[in-house]
Coordinates of C-alpha atoms in Angstrom, one line a residue:
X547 CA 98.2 98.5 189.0
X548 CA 94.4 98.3 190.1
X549 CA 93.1 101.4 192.3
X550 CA 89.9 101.9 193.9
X551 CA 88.3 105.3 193.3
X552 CA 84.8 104.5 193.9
X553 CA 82.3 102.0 195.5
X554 CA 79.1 100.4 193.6
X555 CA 76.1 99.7 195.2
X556 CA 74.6 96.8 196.9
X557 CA 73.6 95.5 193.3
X558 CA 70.2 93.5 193.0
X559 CA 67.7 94.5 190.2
X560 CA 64.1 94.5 189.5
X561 CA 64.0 91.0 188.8
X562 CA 65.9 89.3 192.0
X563 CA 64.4 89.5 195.8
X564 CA 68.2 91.8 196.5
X565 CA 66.0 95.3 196.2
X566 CA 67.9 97.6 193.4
X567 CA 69.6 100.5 196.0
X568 CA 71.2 102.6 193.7
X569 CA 72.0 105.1 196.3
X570 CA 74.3 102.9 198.0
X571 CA 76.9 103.6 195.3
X572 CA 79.7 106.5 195.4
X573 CA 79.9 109.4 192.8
X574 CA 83.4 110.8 191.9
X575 CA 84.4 113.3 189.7
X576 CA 88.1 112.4 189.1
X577 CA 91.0 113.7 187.3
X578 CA 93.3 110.9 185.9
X579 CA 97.1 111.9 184.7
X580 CA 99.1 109.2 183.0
X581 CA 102.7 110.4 182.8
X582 CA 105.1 109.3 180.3
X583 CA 106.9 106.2 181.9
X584 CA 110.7 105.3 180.8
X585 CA 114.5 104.4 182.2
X586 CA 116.0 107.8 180.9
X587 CA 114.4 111.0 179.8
X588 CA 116.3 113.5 177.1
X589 CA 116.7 117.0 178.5
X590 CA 118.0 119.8 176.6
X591 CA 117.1 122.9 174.8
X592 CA 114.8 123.2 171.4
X593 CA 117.1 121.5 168.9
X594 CA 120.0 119.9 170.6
X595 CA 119.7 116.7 168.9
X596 CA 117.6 114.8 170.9
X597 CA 115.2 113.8 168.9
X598 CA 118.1 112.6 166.4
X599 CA 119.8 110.9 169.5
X600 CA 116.4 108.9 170.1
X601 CA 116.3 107.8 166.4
X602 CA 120.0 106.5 166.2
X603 CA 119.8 104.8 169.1
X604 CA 116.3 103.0 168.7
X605 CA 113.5 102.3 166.0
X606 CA 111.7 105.4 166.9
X607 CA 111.0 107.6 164.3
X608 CA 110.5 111.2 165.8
X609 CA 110.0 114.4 164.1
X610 CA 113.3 116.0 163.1
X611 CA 113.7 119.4 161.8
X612 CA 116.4 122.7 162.0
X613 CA 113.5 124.4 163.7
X614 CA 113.8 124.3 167.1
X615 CA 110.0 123.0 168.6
X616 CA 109.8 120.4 166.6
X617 CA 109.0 117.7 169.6
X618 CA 106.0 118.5 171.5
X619 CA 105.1 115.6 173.3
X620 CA 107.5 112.9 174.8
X621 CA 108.2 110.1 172.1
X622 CA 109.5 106.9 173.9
X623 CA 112.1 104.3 172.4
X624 CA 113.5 100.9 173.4
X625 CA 116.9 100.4 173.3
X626 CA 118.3 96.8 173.4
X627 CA 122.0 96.5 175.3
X628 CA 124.5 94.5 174.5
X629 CA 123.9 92.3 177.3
X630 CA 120.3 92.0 176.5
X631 CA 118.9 94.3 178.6
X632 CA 116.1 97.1 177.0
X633 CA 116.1 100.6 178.6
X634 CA 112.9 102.9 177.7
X635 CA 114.4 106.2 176.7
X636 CA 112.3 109.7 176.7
X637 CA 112.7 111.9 174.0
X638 CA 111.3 115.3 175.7
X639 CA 110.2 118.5 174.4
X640 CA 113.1 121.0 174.8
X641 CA 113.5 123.0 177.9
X642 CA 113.5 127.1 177.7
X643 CA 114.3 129.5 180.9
X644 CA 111.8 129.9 182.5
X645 CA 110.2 126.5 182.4
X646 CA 110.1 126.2 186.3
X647 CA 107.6 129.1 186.0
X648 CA 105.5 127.2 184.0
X649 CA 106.8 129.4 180.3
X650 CA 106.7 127.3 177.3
X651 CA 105.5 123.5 177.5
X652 CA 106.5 124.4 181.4
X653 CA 104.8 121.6 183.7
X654 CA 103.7 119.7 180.9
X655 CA 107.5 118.8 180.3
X656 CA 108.9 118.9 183.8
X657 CA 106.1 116.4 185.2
X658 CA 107.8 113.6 182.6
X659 CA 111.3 114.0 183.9
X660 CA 109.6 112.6 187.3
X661 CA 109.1 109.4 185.9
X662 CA 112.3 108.7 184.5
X663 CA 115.2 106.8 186.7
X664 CA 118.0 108.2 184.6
X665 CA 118.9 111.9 183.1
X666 CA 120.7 112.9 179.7
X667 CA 122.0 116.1 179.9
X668 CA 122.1 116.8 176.0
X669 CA 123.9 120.3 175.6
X670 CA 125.0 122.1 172.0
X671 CA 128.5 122.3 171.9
X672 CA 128.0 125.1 170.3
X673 CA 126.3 126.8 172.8
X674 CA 122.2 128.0 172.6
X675 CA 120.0 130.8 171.3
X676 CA 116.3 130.6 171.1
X677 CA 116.3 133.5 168.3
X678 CA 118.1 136.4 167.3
X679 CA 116.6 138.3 169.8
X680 CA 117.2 136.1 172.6
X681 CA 120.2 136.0 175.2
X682 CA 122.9 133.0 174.0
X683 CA 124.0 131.1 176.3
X684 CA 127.6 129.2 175.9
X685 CA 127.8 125.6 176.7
X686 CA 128.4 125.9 180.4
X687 CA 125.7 128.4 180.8
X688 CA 123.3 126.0 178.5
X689 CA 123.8 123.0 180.9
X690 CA 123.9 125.4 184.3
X691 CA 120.4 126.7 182.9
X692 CA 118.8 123.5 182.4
X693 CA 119.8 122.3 186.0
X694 CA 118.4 125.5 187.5
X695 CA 115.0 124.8 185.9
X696 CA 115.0 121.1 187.1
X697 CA 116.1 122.6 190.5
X698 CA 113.6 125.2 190.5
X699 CA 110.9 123.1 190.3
X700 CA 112.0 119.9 192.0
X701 CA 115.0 119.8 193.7
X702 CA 115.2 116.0 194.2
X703 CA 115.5 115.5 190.6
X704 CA 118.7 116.3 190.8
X705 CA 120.0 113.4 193.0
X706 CA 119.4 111.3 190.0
X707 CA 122.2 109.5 188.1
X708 CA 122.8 111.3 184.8
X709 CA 125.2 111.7 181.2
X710 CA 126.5 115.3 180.3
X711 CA 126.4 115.0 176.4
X712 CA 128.3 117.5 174.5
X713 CA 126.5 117.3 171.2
X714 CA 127.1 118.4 167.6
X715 CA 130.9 118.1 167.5
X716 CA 131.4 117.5 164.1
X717 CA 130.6 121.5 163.5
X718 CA 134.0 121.8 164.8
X719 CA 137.3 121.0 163.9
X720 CA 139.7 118.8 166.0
X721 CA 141.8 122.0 167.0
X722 CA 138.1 124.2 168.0
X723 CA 137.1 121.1 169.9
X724 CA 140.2 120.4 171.5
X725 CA 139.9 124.2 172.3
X726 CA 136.4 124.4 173.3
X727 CA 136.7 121.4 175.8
X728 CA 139.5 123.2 177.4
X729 CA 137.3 125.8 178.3
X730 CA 134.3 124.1 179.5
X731 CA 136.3 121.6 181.4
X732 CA 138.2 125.3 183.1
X733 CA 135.2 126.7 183.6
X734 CA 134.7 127.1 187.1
X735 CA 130.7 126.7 187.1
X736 CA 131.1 123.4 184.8
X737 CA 133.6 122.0 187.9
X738 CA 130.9 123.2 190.5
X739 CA 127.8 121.0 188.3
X740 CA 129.9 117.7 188.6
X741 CA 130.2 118.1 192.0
X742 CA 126.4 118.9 192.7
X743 CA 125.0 116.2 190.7
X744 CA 125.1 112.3 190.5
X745 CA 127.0 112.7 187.4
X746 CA 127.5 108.7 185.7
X747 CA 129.7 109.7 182.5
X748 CA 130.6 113.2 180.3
X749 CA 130.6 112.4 176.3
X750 CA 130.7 114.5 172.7
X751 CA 128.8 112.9 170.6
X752 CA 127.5 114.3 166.7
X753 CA 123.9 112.3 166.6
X754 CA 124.0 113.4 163.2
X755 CA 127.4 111.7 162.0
X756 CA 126.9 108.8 164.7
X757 CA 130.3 109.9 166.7
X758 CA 130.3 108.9 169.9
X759 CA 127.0 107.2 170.4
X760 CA 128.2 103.3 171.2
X761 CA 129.9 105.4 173.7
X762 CA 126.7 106.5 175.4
X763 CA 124.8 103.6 174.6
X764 CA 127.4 101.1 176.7
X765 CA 127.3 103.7 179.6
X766 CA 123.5 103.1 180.2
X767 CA 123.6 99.8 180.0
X768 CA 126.4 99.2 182.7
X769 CA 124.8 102.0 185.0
X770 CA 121.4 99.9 184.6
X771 CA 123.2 96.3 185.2
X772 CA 124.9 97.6 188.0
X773 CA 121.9 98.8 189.7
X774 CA 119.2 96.4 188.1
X775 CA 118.6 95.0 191.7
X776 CA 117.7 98.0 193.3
X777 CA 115.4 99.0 190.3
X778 CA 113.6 95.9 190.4
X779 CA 113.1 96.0 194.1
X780 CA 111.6 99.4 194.5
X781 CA 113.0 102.8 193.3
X782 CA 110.3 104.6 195.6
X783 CA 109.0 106.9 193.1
X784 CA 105.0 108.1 193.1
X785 CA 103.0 105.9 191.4
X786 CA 102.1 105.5 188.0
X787 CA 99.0 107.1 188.0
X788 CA 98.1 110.6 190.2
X789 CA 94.6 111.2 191.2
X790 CA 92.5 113.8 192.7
X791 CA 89.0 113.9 194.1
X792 CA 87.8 116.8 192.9
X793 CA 83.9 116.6 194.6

């Protein structure tokens, strides 16, 4: 992509007849943003898994830790389908309320979700809680809180296809589980988020045990070979690169 932010002079030097007219040129002060480019972006809260998810499912070797900021900038990993096809996936730093409002990494993570085609919705089974101190939210809640930041800052966001990913399973037993899905799938906020969003595929997974991962994997790559047309001919997203003129 080649853009033109400024204009040179009519050249010509000391040494040629063409006079050297250095005030012919344009002056810019410009600020240049690159935003993190891939197919799907992660979202969740600080330690969900997705930085685990990222490294099962490609090469990628992001920082993993029982702390929860341990990503802080987006790490980006191919994954090959079965069919051939390789899908860029976005491992993001994780969400907390208030995000919209520009708390924690704030704009600095919500202006990467813009440049991804394709949303995971990665959500602690388990339910979320920053610190002891903090309010805890139960799995329903978790994924309702994430939406409202994405919605509070850019509503459109929303109308893109996405996976609800009920991680960490394997902290439960088959009974709890069995239990615990009862009660999200009852919950009546859960039924109103499937109706308000594009919503592709719902999944438990354990990154760390590898359970239900093929799963997730195979549901990207049909949603991106169904649609490959359309994404090759124009998705009508900004442009890679933003730029101001700032005087």
């Amino acid at each position: 992509m080649e853009v033109l932010v400024a204009k040179g002079g009519l050249g010509g030097s000391e040494d040629t007849p063409i006079p050297y007219r250095p005030t012919d040129r344009e002056r810019r002060n410009l600020f240049l943003e690159l935003k993190t480019i891939a197919d799907v972006g992660l979202i969740g809260f600080p330690n969900a898994g997705k930085s685990t998810l990222l490294s099962v499912i490609s090469s990628v070797e992001p920082k993993i830790a029982s702390y929860p900021f341990t990503t802080l900038r987006p790490e980006v990993g191919v994954v090959e389908t079965k069919s051939g096809d390789v899908i860029r996936v976005a491992d993001l730093p994780g969400l907390i309320a208030g995000a919209h409002k520009n708390l924690g990494l704030g704009f600095r993570f919500l202006r990467h979700i813009e440049r991804t085609k394709f949303l995971i919705f990665l959500v602690d089974v388990n339910g979320f809680q920053l610190s002891a101190s903090d309010a805890f939210f139960d799995p329903v809640e978790s994924l309702a809180q994430l939406i409202l930041e994405l919605r509070e800052y850019n509503s459109t966001l929303l109308c893109r296809p996405c996976l609800f990913v009920w991680n960490k399973v394997d902290l439960l037993s088959s009974s709890q589980l069995y239990q615990k899905m009862i009660q999200i799938e009852n919950h009546v906020h859960y039924q109103n988020l499937l109706h308000e969003l594009n919503v592709v595929g719902v999944y438990k997974t354990s990154t760390m045990k590898g359970v239900g991962i093929d799963e997730v994997v195979s549901s990207l790559g049909k949603w991106f070979e169904e649609n490959k047309f359309e994404l090759q001919n124009g998705t009508g997203q900004k442009d890679d690169i933003e730029f101001w003129k700032l005087d």
